[in-house]
Backbone as a chain_set.jsonl record, in Angstrom:
{"seq": "XXXXXXXXXXXXXXXXXXXXXXXXXXXXXXXXXXXXXXXXXXXXXXXXXXXXXXXXXXXXXXXXXXXXXXXXXXXXXXXXXXXXXXXX", "coords": {"N": [[0.82, -1.184, 0.0], [1.848, 1.312, 0.891], [3.971, 1.733, -0.917], [2.663, 1.833, -3.403], [0.9, 3.967, -2.899], [2.703, 6.057, -2.609], [3.468, 6.469, -5.217], [1.466, 7.822, -6.478], [0.532, 10.919, -7.772], [0.531, 14.052, -6.004], [-1.726, 15.831, -6.381], [-3.64, 14.132, -7.502], [-3.847, 12.317, -5.456], [-4.885, 13.921, -3.372], [-7.373, 14.562, -4.546], [-8.533, 12.022, -4.679], [-8.772, 11.447, -1.943], [-10.54, 13.488, -1.26], [-12.811, 12.738, -2.702], [-13.367, 10.274, -1.471], [-13.9, 11.167, 1.131], [-16.193, 12.788, 0.745], [-17.937, 10.817, -0.227], [-18.135, 9.093, 1.997], [-19.215, 10.923, 3.873], [-21.713, 11.415, 2.763], [-22.98, 8.983, 3.093], [-23.093, 7.982, 5.69], [-25.24, 7.852, 7.585], [-27.058, 5.996, 9.959], [-24.818, 4.872, 10.994], [-22.877, 6.693, 11.626], [-21.115, 7.192, 13.775], [-19.129, 5.292, 13.49], [-17.681, 6.121, 11.295], [-16.93, 8.822, 11.361], [-14.339, 9.751, 12.181], [-12.776, 8.602, 10.192], [-13.743, 9.857, 7.886], [-13.015, 12.466, 8.573], [-10.211, 12.241, 8.511], [-9.833, 11.728, 5.781], [-10.838, 14.142, 4.683], [-8.927, 15.83, 5.774], [-6.532, 14.872, 4.55], [-7.203, 15.521, 1.995], [-6.914, 18.174, 1.984], [-8.917, 19.839, 2.798], [-9.395, 21.679, 5.169], [-11.368, 22.97, 6.758], [-13.641, 21.278, 6.619], [-12.44, 18.968, 7.614], [-11.892, 19.774, 10.216], [-14.503, 20.111, 11.18], [-15.452, 17.429, 11.071], [-13.566, 16.123, 12.69], [-14.241, 17.275, 15.114], [-16.878, 16.341, 15.444], [-16.356, 13.603, 15.589], [-14.777, 13.6, 17.87], [-16.64, 14.374, 19.805], [-18.395, 12.183, 19.734], [-16.646, 10.12, 20.541], [-16.029, 11.007, 23.065], [-18.471, 10.699, 24.345], [-18.451, 7.978, 24.574], [-16.554, 7.633, 26.43], [-13.948, 7.284, 25.548], [-11.149, 8.209, 26.077], [-8.421, 8.326, 25.2], [-8.716, 8.221, 22.453], [-10.174, 10.561, 22.12], [-8.232, 12.486, 22.85], [-6.358, 12.133, 20.766], [-7.905, 12.885, 18.553], [-8.412, 15.553, 19.183], [-5.811, 16.584, 19.015], [-5.351, 16.256, 16.259], [-7.346, 17.958, 15.269], [-6.536, 20.445, 16.289], [-4.323, 20.907, 14.758], [-5.215, 21.827, 12.374], [-5.198, 24.069, 9.658], [-7.432, 25.689, 9.278], [-8.128, 26.719, 11.694], [-6.54, 28.898, 12.107], [-6.455, 30.426, 9.799], [-8.182, 32.93, 7.906]], "CA": [[0.0, 0.0, 0.0], [2.685, 2.504, 0.994], [4.734, 1.913, -2.156], [1.708, 2.262, -4.428], [0.412, 5.291, -2.506], [3.774, 7.021, -2.861], [3.622, 6.705, -6.654], [0.349, 8.643, -6.953], [0.845, 12.345, -7.686], [-0.144, 14.738, -4.908], [-3.053, 16.354, -6.744], [-4.535, 12.977, -7.66], [-4.028, 11.748, -4.116], [-5.827, 14.794, -2.662], [-8.697, 14.391, -5.152], [-9.037, 10.717, -4.229], [-9.198, 11.595, -0.542], [-11.733, 14.338, -1.258], [-13.942, 11.913, -3.169], [-13.672, 9.3, -0.417], [-14.505, 11.895, 2.248], [-17.569, 13.152, 0.372], [-18.704, 9.579, -0.317], [-18.432, 8.685, 3.377], [-20.098, 11.907, 4.503], [-23.054, 11.258, 2.202], [-23.554, 7.661, 3.32], [-22.916, 7.525, 7.071], [-26.537, 7.49, 8.148], [-27.127, 5.534, 11.343], [-23.517, 4.35, 11.418], [-21.959, 7.826, 11.589], [-20.083, 7.074, 14.815], [-18.053, 4.425, 13.002], [-16.972, 6.682, 10.151], [-16.619, 10.241, 11.498], [-12.887, 9.972, 12.199], [-12.253, 8.215, 8.878], [-14.081, 10.956, 6.983], [-12.168, 13.594, 8.97], [-8.875, 11.978, 8.002], [-9.86, 11.918, 4.327], [-10.93, 15.578, 4.428], [-7.607, 16.367, 6.135], [-5.588, 14.51, 3.491], [-7.634, 16.199, 0.768], [-6.593, 19.587, 2.118], [-10.123, 20.587, 3.159], [-9.202, 21.854, 6.598], [-12.62, 23.336, 7.428], [-14.448, 20.067, 6.764], [-11.706, 18.076, 8.514], [-12.123, 20.28, 11.561], [-15.888, 19.775, 11.55], [-15.592, 15.992, 11.309], [-12.779, 15.771, 13.88], [-15.036, 17.678, 16.277], [-17.99, 15.389, 15.588], [-15.767, 12.332, 16.037], [-14.364, 13.806, 19.26], [-17.848, 14.369, 20.628], [-18.865, 10.8, 19.803], [-15.692, 9.352, 21.346], [-16.185, 11.477, 24.442], [-19.688, 10.064, 24.873], [-18.107, 6.579, 24.872], [-15.458, 7.703, 27.401], [-12.724, 6.81, 24.882], [-10.339, 9.404, 26.284], [-7.226, 8.318, 24.35], [-9.201, 8.582, 21.118], [-10.524, 11.978, 22.21], [-6.998, 13.265, 22.817], [-5.814, 12.057, 19.413], [-8.753, 13.691, 17.662], [-8.167, 16.96, 19.517], [-4.512, 16.931, 18.431], [-5.525, 16.396, 14.8], [-8.158, 19.16, 15.032], [-5.734, 21.637, 16.589], [-3.315, 21.065, 13.701], [-5.876, 22.275, 11.144], [-4.997, 25.484, 9.284], [-8.701, 26.427, 9.344], [-8.219, 27.387, 12.99], [-5.737, 30.119, 12.127], [-6.612, 31.212, 8.578], [-9.522, 33.545, 7.842]], "C": [[0.866, 1.25, 0.0], [3.449, 2.784, -0.295], [3.818, 2.436, -3.256], [1.23, 3.683, -4.139], [1.446, 6.361, -2.834], [3.948, 7.335, -4.345], [2.514, 7.58, -7.236], [0.707, 10.114, -6.746], [-0.023, 13.024, -6.636], [-1.544, 15.218, -5.231], [-4.058, 15.214, -6.888], [-4.846, 12.348, -6.306], [-5.05, 12.581, -3.335], [-7.245, 14.641, -3.214], [-9.316, 13.064, -4.734], [-9.53, 10.772, -2.795], [-10.457, 12.449, -0.449], [-12.964, 13.546, -1.678], [-14.344, 10.902, -2.108], [-14.369, 9.981, 0.759], [-15.954, 12.254, 1.943], [-18.462, 11.916, 0.314], [-19.099, 9.108, 1.078], [-19.438, 9.625, 4.025], [-21.536, 11.76, 4.025], [-23.74, 9.966, 2.619], [-23.471, 7.158, 4.757], [-24.207, 7.059, 7.713], [-26.46, 7.123, 9.616], [-25.781, 5.054, 11.873], [-22.454, 5.46, 11.456], [-20.82, 7.681, 12.592], [-18.889, 6.264, 14.338], [-17.159, 5.127, 11.987], [-16.578, 8.154, 10.269], [-15.12, 10.51, 11.435], [-12.255, 9.62, 10.856], [-12.528, 9.323, 7.87], [-13.222, 12.179, 7.294], [-10.764, 13.439, 8.408], [-8.812, 12.18, 6.491], [-9.977, 13.404, 3.963], [-9.579, 16.244, 4.707], [-6.603, 16.104, 5.018], [-5.935, 15.162, 2.155], [-7.291, 17.686, 0.808], [-7.795, 20.454, 2.452], [-10.151, 20.721, 4.682], [-10.494, 22.167, 7.346], [-13.501, 22.111, 7.649], [-13.761, 19.073, 7.699], [-11.958, 18.492, 9.953], [-13.529, 19.939, 12.047], [-16.022, 18.295, 11.898], [-14.733, 15.512, 12.468], [-13.559, 16.124, 15.136], [-16.204, 16.724, 16.501], [-17.487, 14.04, 16.101], [-15.335, 12.438, 17.494], [-15.558, 13.735, 20.201], [-18.382, 12.948, 20.812], [-17.945, 9.954, 20.689], [-15.785, 9.737, 22.818], [-17.407, 10.843, 25.1], [-19.453, 8.595, 25.231], [-16.995, 6.487, 25.918], [-14.16, 7.117, 26.841], [-11.718, 7.961, 24.899], [-9.066, 9.451, 25.437], [-7.594, 8.713, 22.922], [-9.521, 10.071, 21.083], [-9.271, 12.836, 22.097], [-6.367, 13.265, 21.426], [-6.594, 12.911, 18.433], [-8.572, 15.181, 17.926], [-6.843, 17.418, 18.916], [-4.629, 17.155, 16.925], [-6.312, 17.665, 14.478], [-7.336, 20.427, 15.249], [-4.666, 21.914, 15.535], [-3.915, 21.612, 12.405], [-5.627, 23.749, 10.876], [-6.279, 26.317, 9.369], [-8.862, 27.158, 10.69], [-7.501, 28.735, 13.0], [-5.888, 30.976, 10.872], [-8.032, 31.771, 8.512], [-10.519, 32.743, 7.049]], "O": [[0.645, 2.155, -0.805], [3.562, 3.935, -0.718], [4.169, 3.383, -3.96], [1.165, 4.511, -5.048], [1.094, 7.449, -3.289], [4.52, 8.368, -4.691], [2.621, 8.029, -8.377], [1.139, 10.503, -5.661], [-1.164, 12.627, -6.404], [-2.461, 15.029, -4.432], [-5.2, 15.329, -6.442], [-5.967, 11.906, -6.051], [-5.963, 12.035, -2.715], [-8.209, 14.595, -2.449], [-10.515, 13.003, -4.461], [-10.577, 10.214, -2.467], [-11.344, 12.161, 0.355], [-14.031, 13.672, -1.076], [-15.534, 10.693, -1.87], [-15.319, 9.436, 1.32], [-16.838, 12.052, 2.776], [-19.612, 11.957, 0.754], [-20.256, 8.765, 1.318], [-20.399, 9.179, 4.652], [-22.473, 11.96, 4.799], [-24.961, 9.859, 2.511], [-23.762, 5.988, 5.005], [-24.256, 5.987, 8.318], [-25.872, 7.847, 10.42], [-25.626, 4.853, 13.077], [-21.262, 5.18, 11.33], [-19.677, 8.017, 12.281], [-17.758, 6.527, 14.745], [-15.994, 4.761, 11.836], [-15.946, 8.686, 9.356], [-14.681, 11.404, 10.712], [-11.301, 10.271, 10.43], [-11.649, 9.689, 7.09], [-12.753, 12.854, 6.378], [-10.19, 14.395, 7.888], [-7.844, 12.741, 5.979], [-9.301, 13.875, 3.049], [-9.145, 17.118, 3.956], [-5.9, 17.019, 4.587], [-5.073, 15.335, 1.293], [-7.369, 18.375, -0.209], [-7.705, 21.681, 2.395], [-10.84, 19.976, 5.378], [-10.695, 21.676, 8.458], [-14.046, 21.924, 8.737], [-14.428, 18.406, 8.49], [-12.21, 17.647, 10.812], [-13.716, 19.528, 13.192], [-16.636, 17.946, 12.907], [-15.127, 14.58, 13.17], [-13.547, 15.373, 16.112], [-16.482, 16.343, 17.638], [-18.125, 13.414, 16.947], [-15.5, 11.495, 18.267], [-15.492, 13.113, 21.26], [-18.773, 12.561, 21.913], [-18.425, 9.158, 21.497], [-15.638, 8.894, 23.703], [-17.372, 10.493, 26.279], [-20.152, 8.032, 26.074], [-16.545, 5.392, 26.255], [-13.371, 6.525, 27.578], [-11.467, 8.601, 23.878], [-8.672, 10.531, 24.998], [-6.861, 9.454, 22.267], [-9.176, 10.761, 20.124], [-9.246, 13.804, 21.336], [-5.891, 14.302, 20.964], [-6.011, 13.582, 17.582], [-8.579, 15.982, 16.992], [-6.758, 18.517, 18.369], [-4.08, 18.114, 16.383], [-5.986, 18.37, 13.523], [-7.436, 21.375, 14.47], [-4.165, 23.034, 15.435], [-3.187, 21.836, 11.438], [-5.821, 24.586, 11.758], [-6.206, 27.537, 9.519], [-9.644, 28.102, 10.797], [-7.82, 29.608, 13.807], [-5.488, 32.14, 10.878], [-8.973, 31.15, 9.007], [-11.675, 33.147, 6.92]]}, "num_chains": 1, "name": "protein.A"}
């Protein structure tokens, strides 16, 4: 996977992540808790910081409700690294 992934050009890679993120976001339905962090990661890798931040926050809230504190901390770290927090 890593070798193949490294051969894909950056723009194509970002577009693939954007498509995967949108696909997940549109189809989560009742199983959203399972896919919020995955969608956030795809939005992040696609360069869509605002959407990544939104989904990291939703995933954090869900993980907090399950008392999954290590997961919560990881999601907070990823959210705090988003450029959307500092750019207009």
